[in-house]
CSV table of C-alpha atoms in Angstrom, one decimal:
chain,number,residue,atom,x,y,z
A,1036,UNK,CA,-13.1,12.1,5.2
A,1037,UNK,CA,-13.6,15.2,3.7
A,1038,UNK,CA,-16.5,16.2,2.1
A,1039,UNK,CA,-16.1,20.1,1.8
A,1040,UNK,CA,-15.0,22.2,-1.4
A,1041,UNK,CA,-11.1,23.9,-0.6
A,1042,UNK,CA,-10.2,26.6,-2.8
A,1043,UNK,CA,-6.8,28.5,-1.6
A,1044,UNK,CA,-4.3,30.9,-3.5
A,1045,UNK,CA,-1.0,29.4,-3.9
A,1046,UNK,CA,-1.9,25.9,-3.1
A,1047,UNK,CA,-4.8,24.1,-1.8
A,1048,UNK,CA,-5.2,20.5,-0.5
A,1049,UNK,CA,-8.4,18.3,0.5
A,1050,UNK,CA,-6.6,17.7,4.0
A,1051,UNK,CA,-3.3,19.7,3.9
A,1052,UNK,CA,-2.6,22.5,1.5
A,1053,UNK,CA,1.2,21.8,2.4
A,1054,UNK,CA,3.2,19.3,4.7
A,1055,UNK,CA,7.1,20.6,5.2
A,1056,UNK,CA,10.0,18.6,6.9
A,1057,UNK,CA,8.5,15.7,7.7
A,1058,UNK,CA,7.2,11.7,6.4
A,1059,UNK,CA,4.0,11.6,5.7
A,1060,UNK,CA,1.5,8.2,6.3
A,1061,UNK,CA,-1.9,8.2,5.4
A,1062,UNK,CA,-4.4,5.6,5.2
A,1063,UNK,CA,-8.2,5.2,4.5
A,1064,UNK,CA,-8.3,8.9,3.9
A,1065,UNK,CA,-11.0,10.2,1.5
A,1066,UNK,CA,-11.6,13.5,-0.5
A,1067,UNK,CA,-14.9,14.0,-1.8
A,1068,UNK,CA,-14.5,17.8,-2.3
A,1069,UNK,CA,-13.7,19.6,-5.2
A,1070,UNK,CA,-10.2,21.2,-4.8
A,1071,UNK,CA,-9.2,24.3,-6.5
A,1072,UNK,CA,-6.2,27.2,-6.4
A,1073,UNK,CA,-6.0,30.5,-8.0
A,1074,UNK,CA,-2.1,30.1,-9.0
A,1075,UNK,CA,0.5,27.3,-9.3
A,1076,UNK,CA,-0.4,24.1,-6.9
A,1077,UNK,CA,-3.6,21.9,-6.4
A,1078,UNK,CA,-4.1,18.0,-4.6
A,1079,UNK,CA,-7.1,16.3,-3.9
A,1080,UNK,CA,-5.4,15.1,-0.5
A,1081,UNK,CA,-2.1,17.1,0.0
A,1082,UNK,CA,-1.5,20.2,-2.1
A,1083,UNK,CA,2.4,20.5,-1.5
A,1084,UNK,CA,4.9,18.3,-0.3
A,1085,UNK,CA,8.3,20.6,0.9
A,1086,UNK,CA,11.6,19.3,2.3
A,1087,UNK,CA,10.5,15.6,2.7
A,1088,UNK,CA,13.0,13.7,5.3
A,1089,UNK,CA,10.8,10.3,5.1
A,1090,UNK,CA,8.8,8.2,2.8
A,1091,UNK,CA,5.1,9.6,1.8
A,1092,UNK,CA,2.7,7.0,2.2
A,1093,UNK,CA,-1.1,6.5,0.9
A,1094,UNK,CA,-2.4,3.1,2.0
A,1095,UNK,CA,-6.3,2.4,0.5
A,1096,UNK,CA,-6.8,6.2,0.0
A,1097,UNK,CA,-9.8,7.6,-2.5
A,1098,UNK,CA,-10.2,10.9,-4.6
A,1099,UNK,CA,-13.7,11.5,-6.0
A,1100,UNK,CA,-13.3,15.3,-6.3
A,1101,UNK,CA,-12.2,17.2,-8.9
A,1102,UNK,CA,-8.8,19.3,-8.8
A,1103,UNK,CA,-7.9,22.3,-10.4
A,1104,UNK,CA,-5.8,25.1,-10.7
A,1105,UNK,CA,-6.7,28.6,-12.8
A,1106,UNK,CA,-3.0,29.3,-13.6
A,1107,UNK,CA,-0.7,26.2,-13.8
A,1108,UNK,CA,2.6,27.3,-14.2
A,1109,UNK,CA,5.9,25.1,-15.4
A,1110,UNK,CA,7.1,24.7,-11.4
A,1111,UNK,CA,3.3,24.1,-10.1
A,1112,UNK,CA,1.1,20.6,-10.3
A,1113,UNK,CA,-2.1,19.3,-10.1
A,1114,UNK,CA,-2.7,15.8,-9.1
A,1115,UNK,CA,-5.9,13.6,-7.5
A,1116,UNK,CA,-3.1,12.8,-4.2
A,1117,UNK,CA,-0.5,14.9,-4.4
A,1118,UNK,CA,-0.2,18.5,-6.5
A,1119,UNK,CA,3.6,18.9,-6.5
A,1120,UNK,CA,6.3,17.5,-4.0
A,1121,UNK,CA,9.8,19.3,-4.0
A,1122,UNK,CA,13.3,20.0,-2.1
A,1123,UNK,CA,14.0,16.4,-0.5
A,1124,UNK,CA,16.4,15.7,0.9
A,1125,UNK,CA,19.2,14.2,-0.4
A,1126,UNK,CA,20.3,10.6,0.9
A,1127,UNK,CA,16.5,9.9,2.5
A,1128,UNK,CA,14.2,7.7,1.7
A,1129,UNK,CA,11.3,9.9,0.3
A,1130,UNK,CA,10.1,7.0,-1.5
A,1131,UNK,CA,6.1,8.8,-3.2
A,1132,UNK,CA,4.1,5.6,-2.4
A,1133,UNK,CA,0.8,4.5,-3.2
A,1134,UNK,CA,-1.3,0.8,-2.1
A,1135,UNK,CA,-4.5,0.1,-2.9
A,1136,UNK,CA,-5.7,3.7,-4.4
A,1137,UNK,CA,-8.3,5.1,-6.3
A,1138,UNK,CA,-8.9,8.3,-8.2
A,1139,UNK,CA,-12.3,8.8,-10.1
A,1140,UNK,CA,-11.8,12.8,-9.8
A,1141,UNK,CA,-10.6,15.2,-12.7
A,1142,UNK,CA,-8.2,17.0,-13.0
A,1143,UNK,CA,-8.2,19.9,-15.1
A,1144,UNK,CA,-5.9,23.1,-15.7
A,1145,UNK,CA,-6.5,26.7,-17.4
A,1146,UNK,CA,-7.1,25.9,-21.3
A,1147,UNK,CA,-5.6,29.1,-21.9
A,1148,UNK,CA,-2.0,28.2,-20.5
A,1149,UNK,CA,-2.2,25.3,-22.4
A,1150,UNK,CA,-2.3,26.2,-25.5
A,1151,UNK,CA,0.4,25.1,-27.9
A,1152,UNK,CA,2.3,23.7,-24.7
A,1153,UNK,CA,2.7,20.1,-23.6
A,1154,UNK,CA,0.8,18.5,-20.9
A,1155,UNK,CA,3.8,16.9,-18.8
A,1156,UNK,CA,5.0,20.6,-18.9
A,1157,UNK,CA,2.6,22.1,-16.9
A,1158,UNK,CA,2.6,18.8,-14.2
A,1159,UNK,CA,-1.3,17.2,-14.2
A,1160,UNK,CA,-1.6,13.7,-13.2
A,1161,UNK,CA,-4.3,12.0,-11.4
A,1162,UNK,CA,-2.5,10.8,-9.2
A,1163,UNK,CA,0.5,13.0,-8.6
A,1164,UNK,CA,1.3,16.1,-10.5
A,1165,UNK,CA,4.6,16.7,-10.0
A,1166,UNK,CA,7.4,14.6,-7.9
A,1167,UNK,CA,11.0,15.2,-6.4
A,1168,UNK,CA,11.1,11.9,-4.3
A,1169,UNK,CA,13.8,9.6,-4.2
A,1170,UNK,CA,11.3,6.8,-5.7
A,1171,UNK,CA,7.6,6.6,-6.7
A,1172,UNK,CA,6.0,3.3,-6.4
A,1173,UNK,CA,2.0,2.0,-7.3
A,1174,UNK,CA,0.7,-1.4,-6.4
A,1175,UNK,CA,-3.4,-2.1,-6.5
A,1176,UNK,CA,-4.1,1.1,-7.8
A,1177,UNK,CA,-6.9,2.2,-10.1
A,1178,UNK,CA,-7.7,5.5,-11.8
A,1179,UNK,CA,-11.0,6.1,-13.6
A,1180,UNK,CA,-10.3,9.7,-14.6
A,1181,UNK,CA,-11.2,9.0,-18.8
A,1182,UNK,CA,-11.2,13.0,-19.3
A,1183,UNK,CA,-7.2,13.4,-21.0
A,1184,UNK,CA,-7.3,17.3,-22.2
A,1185,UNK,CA,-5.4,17.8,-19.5
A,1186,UNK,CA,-4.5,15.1,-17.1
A,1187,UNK,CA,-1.4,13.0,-17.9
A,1188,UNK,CA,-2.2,9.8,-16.7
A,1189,UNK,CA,-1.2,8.8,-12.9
A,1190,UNK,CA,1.2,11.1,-13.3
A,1191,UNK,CA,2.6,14.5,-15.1
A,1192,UNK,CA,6.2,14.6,-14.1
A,1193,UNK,CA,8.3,11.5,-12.5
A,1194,UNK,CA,7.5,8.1,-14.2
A,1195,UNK,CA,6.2,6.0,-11.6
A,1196,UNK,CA,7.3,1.8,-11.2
A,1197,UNK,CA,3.2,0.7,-11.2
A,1198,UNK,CA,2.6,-3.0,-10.3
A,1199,UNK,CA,-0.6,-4.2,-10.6
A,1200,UNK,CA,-2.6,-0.7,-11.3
A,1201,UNK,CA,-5.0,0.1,-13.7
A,1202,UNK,CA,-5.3,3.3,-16.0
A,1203,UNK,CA,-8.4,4.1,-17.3
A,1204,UNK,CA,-7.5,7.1,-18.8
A,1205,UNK,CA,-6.2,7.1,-22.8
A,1206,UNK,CA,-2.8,8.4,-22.4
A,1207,UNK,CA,-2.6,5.6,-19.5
A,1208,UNK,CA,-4.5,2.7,-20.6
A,1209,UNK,CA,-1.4,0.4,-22.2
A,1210,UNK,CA,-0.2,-3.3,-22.7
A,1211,UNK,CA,1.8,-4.9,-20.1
A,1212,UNK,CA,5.2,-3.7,-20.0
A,1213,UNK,CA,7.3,-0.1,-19.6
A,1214,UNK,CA,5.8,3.0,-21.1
A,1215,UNK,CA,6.3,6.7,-20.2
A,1216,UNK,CA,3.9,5.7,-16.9
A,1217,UNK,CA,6.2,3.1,-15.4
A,1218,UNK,CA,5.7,-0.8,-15.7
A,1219,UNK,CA,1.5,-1.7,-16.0
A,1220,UNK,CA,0.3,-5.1,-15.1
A,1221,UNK,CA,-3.7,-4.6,-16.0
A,1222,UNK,CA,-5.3,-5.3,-13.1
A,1223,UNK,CA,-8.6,-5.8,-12.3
């Protein structure tokens, strides 16, 4: 659990600010904290994922914080899990995967590098901001962020395959079938 505010520079995460070179597995991990950086890369549980050589796994993980960045560039990210994984490698399984997760945080980026831009180019999802992996899967998840001035559904970069997930947000709440998010089965 944490339950602490983070704020970092370059990239700040409610448990890691940055895993490098390995898999990642976490379950019943929880960020209450509000999770902010100055420049480029923010995650309410892992800020930045680097040179993956295994799947990343969240198994009944929860964000309630909110997560934020003051200067989102184009190659940064901002995401309730996970701000911005990048540089797997190549014929691994770095499969992004999520089971049973929530996100009731926000997740917001500087207004004033948004302007006249487009959301997916600047990486905000509530669940992931920004994904290199070989594969991104959701099953059972829910997100409950409704504030879409910035965030870009589960997620702002690599369309997910969701089974069985639930979107709360505008730009993610949709009929059954493909969309820009991946494959929704409302859930309840």
């Amino acid at each position: 659990y944490n339950y602490g505010d983070v704020y970092g520079f370059g990239m700040a995460g409610g448990f890691f600010a940055q895993v490098r070179g390995c898999s990642t597995y976490m379950e019943n991990c929880y960020n209450y904290g509000d999770v902010s950086s100055e420049y480029r890369i923010s995650g309410g549980l892992i800020g930045f994922g680097q040179y993956n050589n295994g799947p990343m796994t969240f198994v009944r993980c929860e964000n309630h914080g909110n997560i934020s960045c003051n200067y989102v560039k184009s190659n940064g990210g901002i995401g309730g899990f996970v701000g911005q994984t990048v540089d797997v490698i190549s014929g691994v399984d770095t499969t992004l995967y999520f089971y049973d997760c929530v996100n009731t945080g926000i997740m917001t980026g500087n207004p004033t590098a948004l302007v006249n831009k487009k959301r997916s180019e600047y990486h905000i999802g509530s669940f992931v901001g920004s994904s290199a992996n070989s594969a991104f899967k959701m099953e059972l998840c829910r997100n409950y962020n409704t504030d879409t001035d910035y965030a870009y559904g589960f997620s702002g970069g690599k369309k997910p395959d969701v089974t069985d997930c639930f979107d709360a947000s505008v730009l993610g709440r949709v009929q059954t079938g493909t969309t820009n998010w991946g494959t929704f089965n409302l859930a309840n």
